[in-house]
Amino acid sequence: MSEEPGNSGGESTLTVLLAGGVNLAIAIMKLVAGIITGSGAMLSEAAHSVADTITEVLLLTALKRSERPADRVHPFGYGKERYFWSLLAAVSIFASGAMFALYEGVSTLFGHGEAQSTSLLSYIVLAVAFLLESTSWLQAVRQVVRESRAENRSLWTYLRLIDDPTPKTVLFEDSAALIGLLLAFGGIGLHQLTGSEVWDGIASIAIGLLLACVAYLLGRTNRGLLVGRQADPLLVRGVRDHLSGAAEIEAVVDLQTMLMGTDQVLVCARVDFDDSLGAADLERACVRLASELTERFHDVTEVFIEPVPRSDPELRATVLARYGDIAERWSKPR
């Protein structure tokens, strides 16, 4: 994370709204074409778009509910609601899209599907859907590329460390949608060329497996965020260096960070202060350092600083078990 303010919630909302409108229109077109032609691949794509539409509704819910301010019941705010609803979106992709596509594919392969026909309508719907999906996909790509460049990171590194699952979810599902359309086009085309429904069934199964992979990747991302992932390594390093550079601190004994939501980081630091400081000096130093961290690192929203002796054997063992030998380099030489 950079030291500048984080992702704009407005842009994430625009990305989700655009994707939701596109997916709803495409779902209706695919469903009509699937019913008329009886194509398993087309019906699978309709289920795919329905799942994507449900996903956008869940993502909008995530954006809205995660912005609620902290209260007595949730003193650290509701930031993690974004991760919870995004996790449900991943489950929706699997349950509504992948499972139906796999069912359609297996039914077609084993001769239990509906009678199928090919028509120009299928190709027109797929072409229009591809153009609409490309519009949504380009918006998601623009957002993640712009934000990755702002943080001076490669796109893949940014996506791996991102603390806002919304644009990542839209990017992944739109990418899967474009690939799924190509698979459906190939299945319908080969069915028409060969007269065999096997190709249509294979295309449906491929679409189902694609959606299952996307759901797994997004689910894994949100699981890590919900469990409580460390903040961006660059931010952690910056916080550590800032504390280590303070005149009152002799050593940063332990530093723990956790993502509490998008652009919300909790910092807990155990530091060995100069023994010559009085109680009042210590209190003022803690308040000043906490203020400096929240001003310098805009993602840092809560700071807790605890004075501890660096020589405590139990604490030292705990820190070494968590961070290894790197913890040894946090201390200033005496």
Coordinates of C-alpha atoms in Angstrom, one line a residue:
M1 CA 0.0 0.0 0.0
S2 CA 1.2 3.5 -0.7
E3 CA 1.1 6.3 1.7
E4 CA -1.6 8.0 -0.2
P5 CA -5.3 7.5 0.4
G6 CA -6.6 4.1 -0.8
N7 CA -9.0 3.0 -3.4
S8 CA -12.0 5.1 -4.2
G9 CA -15.2 3.5 -3.1
G10 CA -16.9 5.5 -5.9
E11 CA -14.9 3.8 -8.6
S12 CA -15.5 0.4 -7.1
T13 CA -19.3 1.1 -7.1
L14 CA -19.2 2.2 -10.7
T15 CA -17.3 -1.0 -11.7
V16 CA -19.9 -3.1 -9.9
L17 CA -22.9 -1.2 -11.2
L18 CA -21.7 -1.4 -14.8
A19 CA -20.9 -5.2 -14.4
G20 CA -24.3 -5.8 -12.8
G21 CA -26.3 -4.0 -15.6
V22 CA -24.3 -5.8 -18.3
N23 CA -24.7 -9.2 -16.7
L24 CA -28.5 -8.8 -16.2
A25 CA -29.0 -7.9 -19.9
I26 CA -26.8 -10.7 -21.1
A27 CA -28.5 -13.3 -18.8
I28 CA -31.9 -12.5 -20.3
M29 CA -30.6 -12.8 -23.9
K30 CA -28.8 -16.1 -23.2
L31 CA -31.8 -17.5 -21.5
V32 CA -34.1 -16.7 -24.4
A33 CA -31.6 -18.1 -26.9
G34 CA -31.0 -21.2 -24.7
I35 CA -34.7 -22.0 -24.4
I36 CA -35.3 -21.5 -28.2
T37 CA -32.3 -23.7 -29.3
G38 CA -32.1 -26.1 -26.4
S39 CA -28.3 -25.6 -26.3
G40 CA -26.7 -26.8 -23.1
A41 CA -23.7 -24.5 -23.6
M42 CA -26.1 -21.5 -24.0
L43 CA -28.1 -22.4 -21.0
S44 CA -24.9 -22.9 -19.0
E45 CA -23.8 -19.4 -20.1
A46 CA -27.2 -18.1 -19.0
A47 CA -26.7 -19.6 -15.6
H48 CA -23.2 -18.1 -15.6
S49 CA -24.6 -14.6 -16.2
V50 CA -27.3 -15.1 -13.6
A51 CA -24.6 -16.0 -11.1
D52 CA -22.6 -12.9 -12.1
T53 CA -25.7 -10.7 -11.6
I54 CA -26.2 -12.2 -8.1
T55 CA -22.5 -11.6 -7.5
E56 CA -22.9 -7.9 -8.3
V57 CA -25.8 -7.5 -5.9
L58 CA -23.7 -9.1 -3.2
L59 CA -20.8 -6.8 -4.0
L60 CA -23.0 -3.7 -3.8
T61 CA -24.2 -5.0 -0.4
A62 CA -20.6 -5.4 0.6
L63 CA -19.7 -1.8 -0.4
K64 CA -22.7 -0.3 1.4
R65 CA -22.5 -2.2 4.6
S66 CA -18.7 -1.9 5.0
E67 CA -18.9 1.9 5.0
R68 CA -20.9 2.0 8.3
P69 CA -19.0 3.8 11.1
A70 CA -17.8 2.1 14.2
D71 CA -20.2 1.8 17.1
R72 CA -20.3 0.3 20.6
V73 CA -21.0 -3.2 19.3
H74 CA -18.3 -3.1 16.6
P75 CA -15.7 -0.6 17.9
F76 CA -13.3 -1.3 15.0
G77 CA -16.0 -0.7 12.4
Y78 CA -17.7 -2.9 9.7
G79 CA -14.9 -3.0 7.2
K80 CA -14.7 -6.8 7.2
E81 CA -18.3 -7.0 6.0
R82 CA -16.9 -6.3 2.5
Y83 CA -14.9 -9.6 2.8
F84 CA -17.9 -11.5 4.1
W85 CA -20.3 -10.5 1.3
S86 CA -17.5 -10.9 -1.3
L87 CA -17.0 -14.5 0.0
L88 CA -20.7 -15.1 -0.5
A89 CA -20.3 -13.8 -4.0
A90 CA -17.7 -16.4 -4.7
V91 CA -20.0 -19.1 -3.3
S92 CA -22.7 -17.8 -5.6
I93 CA -20.5 -18.2 -8.6
F94 CA -19.9 -21.8 -7.7
A95 CA -23.4 -22.7 -6.6
S96 CA -25.4 -20.9 -9.3
G97 CA -23.1 -21.0 -12.2
A98 CA -20.6 -23.9 -12.0
M99 CA -22.9 -26.5 -10.7
F100 CA -25.6 -25.8 -13.2
A101 CA -23.1 -25.8 -16.1
L102 CA -21.7 -29.1 -15.0
Y103 CA -25.2 -30.6 -14.7
E104 CA -26.1 -29.4 -18.2
G105 CA -22.9 -30.7 -19.7
V106 CA -23.2 -34.1 -18.1
S107 CA -26.9 -34.3 -19.1
T108 CA -26.0 -33.5 -22.7
L109 CA -23.2 -35.9 -22.9
F110 CA -25.3 -38.8 -21.6
G111 CA -28.3 -38.0 -23.7
H112 CA -30.6 -36.7 -21.0
G113 CA -30.7 -33.1 -22.2
E114 CA -33.3 -31.3 -24.2
A115 CA -33.4 -31.6 -28.0
Q116 CA -31.0 -29.1 -29.5
S117 CA -31.0 -27.0 -32.6
T118 CA -28.5 -24.4 -33.9
S119 CA -29.6 -21.1 -35.3
L120 CA -28.2 -17.7 -36.1
L121 CA -29.8 -16.4 -32.9
S122 CA -27.2 -18.2 -30.8
Y123 CA -24.3 -16.6 -32.6
I124 CA -25.9 -13.1 -32.5
V125 CA -26.5 -13.4 -28.8
L126 CA -22.9 -14.6 -28.1
A127 CA -21.5 -11.8 -30.2
V128 CA -23.5 -9.1 -28.5
A129 CA -22.8 -10.6 -25.1
F130 CA -19.0 -10.6 -25.9
L131 CA -19.2 -6.9 -26.7
L132 CA -21.1 -6.0 -23.6
E133 CA -18.9 -8.1 -21.3
S134 CA -15.8 -6.5 -22.9
T135 CA -17.2 -3.1 -21.8
S136 CA -17.5 -4.2 -18.2
W137 CA -14.1 -6.0 -18.3
L138 CA -12.3 -3.0 -19.6
Q139 CA -13.7 -0.9 -16.7
A140 CA -12.4 -3.4 -14.2
V141 CA -9.0 -3.6 -16.0
R142 CA -8.7 0.2 -16.0
Q143 CA -9.4 0.3 -12.3
V144 CA -6.9 -2.3 -11.2
V145 CA -4.2 -1.2 -13.7
R146 CA -4.5 2.5 -12.5
E147 CA -4.4 1.4 -8.8
S148 CA -1.4 -0.9 -9.4
R149 CA 0.5 1.8 -11.1
A150 CA -0.3 4.3 -8.3
E151 CA 1.4 1.8 -6.0
N152 CA 4.3 1.2 -8.4
R153 CA 3.5 -2.5 -8.5
S154 CA 3.0 -5.2 -11.2
L155 CA -0.6 -6.1 -11.8
W156 CA -0.2 -9.6 -10.4
T157 CA 1.5 -8.4 -7.2
Y158 CA -1.3 -5.8 -6.7
L159 CA -4.0 -8.4 -7.2
R160 CA -2.3 -10.7 -4.7
L161 CA -2.0 -8.0 -2.0
I162 CA -5.2 -6.2 -2.7
D163 CA -7.4 -5.4 0.3
D164 CA -10.5 -4.5 -1.7
P165 CA -11.9 -7.7 -3.2
T166 CA -14.5 -5.9 -5.2
P167 CA -12.5 -4.9 -8.4
K168 CA -10.7 -8.3 -8.3
T169 CA -14.0 -10.1 -8.2
V170 CA -15.4 -8.2 -11.1
L171 CA -12.2 -8.6 -13.1
F172 CA -12.1 -12.4 -12.5
E173 CA -15.7 -13.0 -13.2
D174 CA -15.7 -10.8 -16.4
S175 CA -12.5 -12.6 -17.6
A176 CA -14.3 -15.9 -17.0
A177 CA -17.3 -14.6 -18.8
L178 CA -15.3 -13.8 -21.9
I179 CA -13.6 -17.1 -21.9
G180 CA -17.0 -18.9 -21.3
L181 CA -18.5 -17.1 -24.3
L182 CA -15.7 -18.4 -26.5
L183 CA -16.2 -21.9 -25.2
A184 CA -19.9 -21.7 -25.8
F185 CA -19.3 -20.4 -29.4
G186 CA -16.9 -23.3 -30.0
G187 CA -19.3 -25.9 -28.6
I188 CA -22.2 -24.6 -30.6
G189 CA -20.1 -24.3 -33.8
L190 CA -18.7 -27.8 -33.5
H191 CA -22.2 -29.1 -32.8
Q192 CA -23.4 -27.5 -36.0
L193 CA -20.4 -28.7 -38.1
T194 CA -20.4 -32.3 -36.8
G195 CA -24.0 -32.8 -35.8
S196 CA -22.9 -34.3 -32.5
E197 CA -24.2 -32.8 -29.2
V198 CA -21.1 -34.1 -27.5
W199 CA -19.3 -30.8 -28.3
D200 CA -22.1 -28.8 -26.7
G201 CA -21.8 -30.9 -23.6
I202 CA -18.0 -30.6 -23.4
A203 CA -18.4 -26.8 -23.7
S204 CA -20.8 -26.8 -20.8
I205 CA -18.5 -28.9 -18.6
A206 CA -15.6 -26.6 -19.5
I207 CA -17.6 -23.5 -18.5
G208 CA -18.5 -25.2 -15.2
L209 CA -14.9 -26.0 -14.4
L210 CA -13.9 -22.5 -15.3
L211 CA -16.4 -21.0 -12.9
A212 CA -15.4 -23.5 -10.2
C213 CA -11.8 -22.3 -10.5
V214 CA -12.7 -18.6 -10.4
A215 CA -14.9 -19.3 -7.3
Y216 CA -12.0 -21.1 -5.6
L217 CA -9.6 -18.3 -6.3
L218 CA -11.9 -15.6 -5.0
G219 CA -13.0 -17.7 -2.0
R220 CA -9.3 -18.2 -1.0
T221 CA -8.7 -14.4 -1.3
N222 CA -11.6 -13.5 0.9
R223 CA -10.9 -16.3 3.4
G224 CA -7.5 -14.9 4.0
L225 CA -8.9 -11.4 4.5
L226 CA -11.6 -12.6 6.9
V227 CA -9.2 -14.6 9.0
G228 CA -7.1 -11.5 9.5
R229 CA -4.2 -10.9 7.0
Q230 CA -1.2 -8.9 7.7
A231 CA -1.1 -5.4 6.1
D232 CA 0.9 -4.8 2.9
P233 CA 4.6 -5.6 3.5
L234 CA 5.6 -2.1 2.3
L235 CA 3.3 -0.5 4.9
V236 CA 4.6 -2.8 7.7
R237 CA 8.2 -2.0 6.8
G238 CA 7.4 1.8 6.8
V239 CA 5.7 1.6 10.2
R240 CA 8.6 -0.4 11.6
D241 CA 11.2 2.1 10.2
H242 CA 9.3 5.0 11.6
L243 CA 9.1 3.6 15.1
S244 CA 12.7 2.5 15.0
G245 CA 13.7 6.0 14.0
A246 CA 12.0 7.6 17.0
A247 CA 14.5 9.0 19.5
E248 CA 12.6 7.6 22.5
I249 CA 12.6 4.0 21.2
E250 CA 15.6 1.7 21.5
A251 CA 14.1 -1.4 19.8
V252 CA 10.9 -2.5 18.1
V253 CA 10.4 -5.8 19.9
D254 CA 7.2 -6.9 18.2
L255 CA 5.0 -5.4 15.4
Q256 CA 1.6 -6.9 14.4
T257 CA -0.7 -5.5 11.8
M258 CA -4.1 -6.7 10.5
L259 CA -6.4 -5.6 7.8
M260 CA -9.7 -4.5 9.4
G261 CA -11.3 -3.6 6.0
T262 CA -10.4 -1.8 2.8
D263 CA -7.9 0.9 3.6
Q264 CA -8.2 0.1 7.3
V265 CA -5.1 -1.2 9.1
L266 CA -4.7 -2.0 12.8
V267 CA -1.2 -1.6 14.2
C268 CA 0.0 -3.2 17.5
A269 CA 3.6 -2.4 18.4
R270 CA 5.6 -3.6 21.4
V271 CA 8.6 -1.4 21.8
D272 CA 11.5 -1.0 24.3
F273 CA 11.6 2.7 25.3
D274 CA 14.6 4.5 26.6
D275 CA 14.8 3.7 30.3
S276 CA 15.5 7.3 31.2
L277 CA 12.1 8.4 30.1
G278 CA 9.6 9.3 32.8
A279 CA 5.9 8.2 32.8
A280 CA 4.7 11.5 31.4
D281 CA 7.4 11.4 28.7
L282 CA 6.3 7.9 27.8
E283 CA 2.7 8.8 27.5
R284 CA 3.4 11.8 25.3
A285 CA 5.7 9.7 23.1
C286 CA 3.0 7.1 22.6
V287 CA 0.4 9.7 21.6
R288 CA 2.7 11.5 19.3
L289 CA 3.9 8.3 17.5
A290 CA 0.4 7.1 17.0
S291 CA -0.6 10.4 15.5
E292 CA 2.4 10.4 13.2
L293 CA 1.6 6.9 11.9
T294 CA -2.0 7.7 11.1
E295 CA -0.9 10.9 9.3
R296 CA 1.9 9.4 7.3
F297 CA 0.1 6.1 6.5
H298 CA -3.5 6.9 5.6
D299 CA -4.5 3.2 5.7
V300 CA -3.5 3.1 9.4
T301 CA -6.7 3.7 11.4
E302 CA -5.9 2.3 14.9
V303 CA -2.5 2.2 16.7
F304 CA -1.7 0.5 20.0
I305 CA 1.8 1.0 21.4
E306 CA 2.9 -1.1 24.4
P307 CA 6.1 -0.5 26.3
V308 CA 8.0 -3.8 26.9
P309 CA 11.5 -4.9 27.8
R310 CA 13.4 -6.4 24.8
S311 CA 15.1 -8.9 27.2
D312 CA 11.9 -10.7 28.2
P313 CA 12.6 -14.4 27.3
E314 CA 8.9 -15.4 26.7
L315 CA 8.1 -12.5 24.5
R316 CA 11.3 -12.9 22.6
A317 CA 10.5 -16.6 21.9
T318 CA 7.0 -15.7 20.7
V319 CA 8.4 -13.0 18.3
L320 CA 11.1 -15.3 17.0
A321 CA 8.6 -18.1 16.4
R322 CA 6.4 -15.7 14.4
Y323 CA 9.0 -13.8 12.4
G324 CA 12.2 -15.7 12.6
D325 CA 15.6 -14.1 12.5
I326 CA 14.3 -11.0 10.8
A327 CA 13.1 -9.8 14.2
E328 CA 16.7 -9.6 15.3
R329 CA 17.3 -6.8 12.9
W330 CA 14.6 -4.6 14.3
S331 CA 16.6 -3.5 17.3
K332 CA 19.0 -0.6 17.3
P333 CA 22.6 -1.4 18.4
R334 CA 23.3 -0.4 22.0

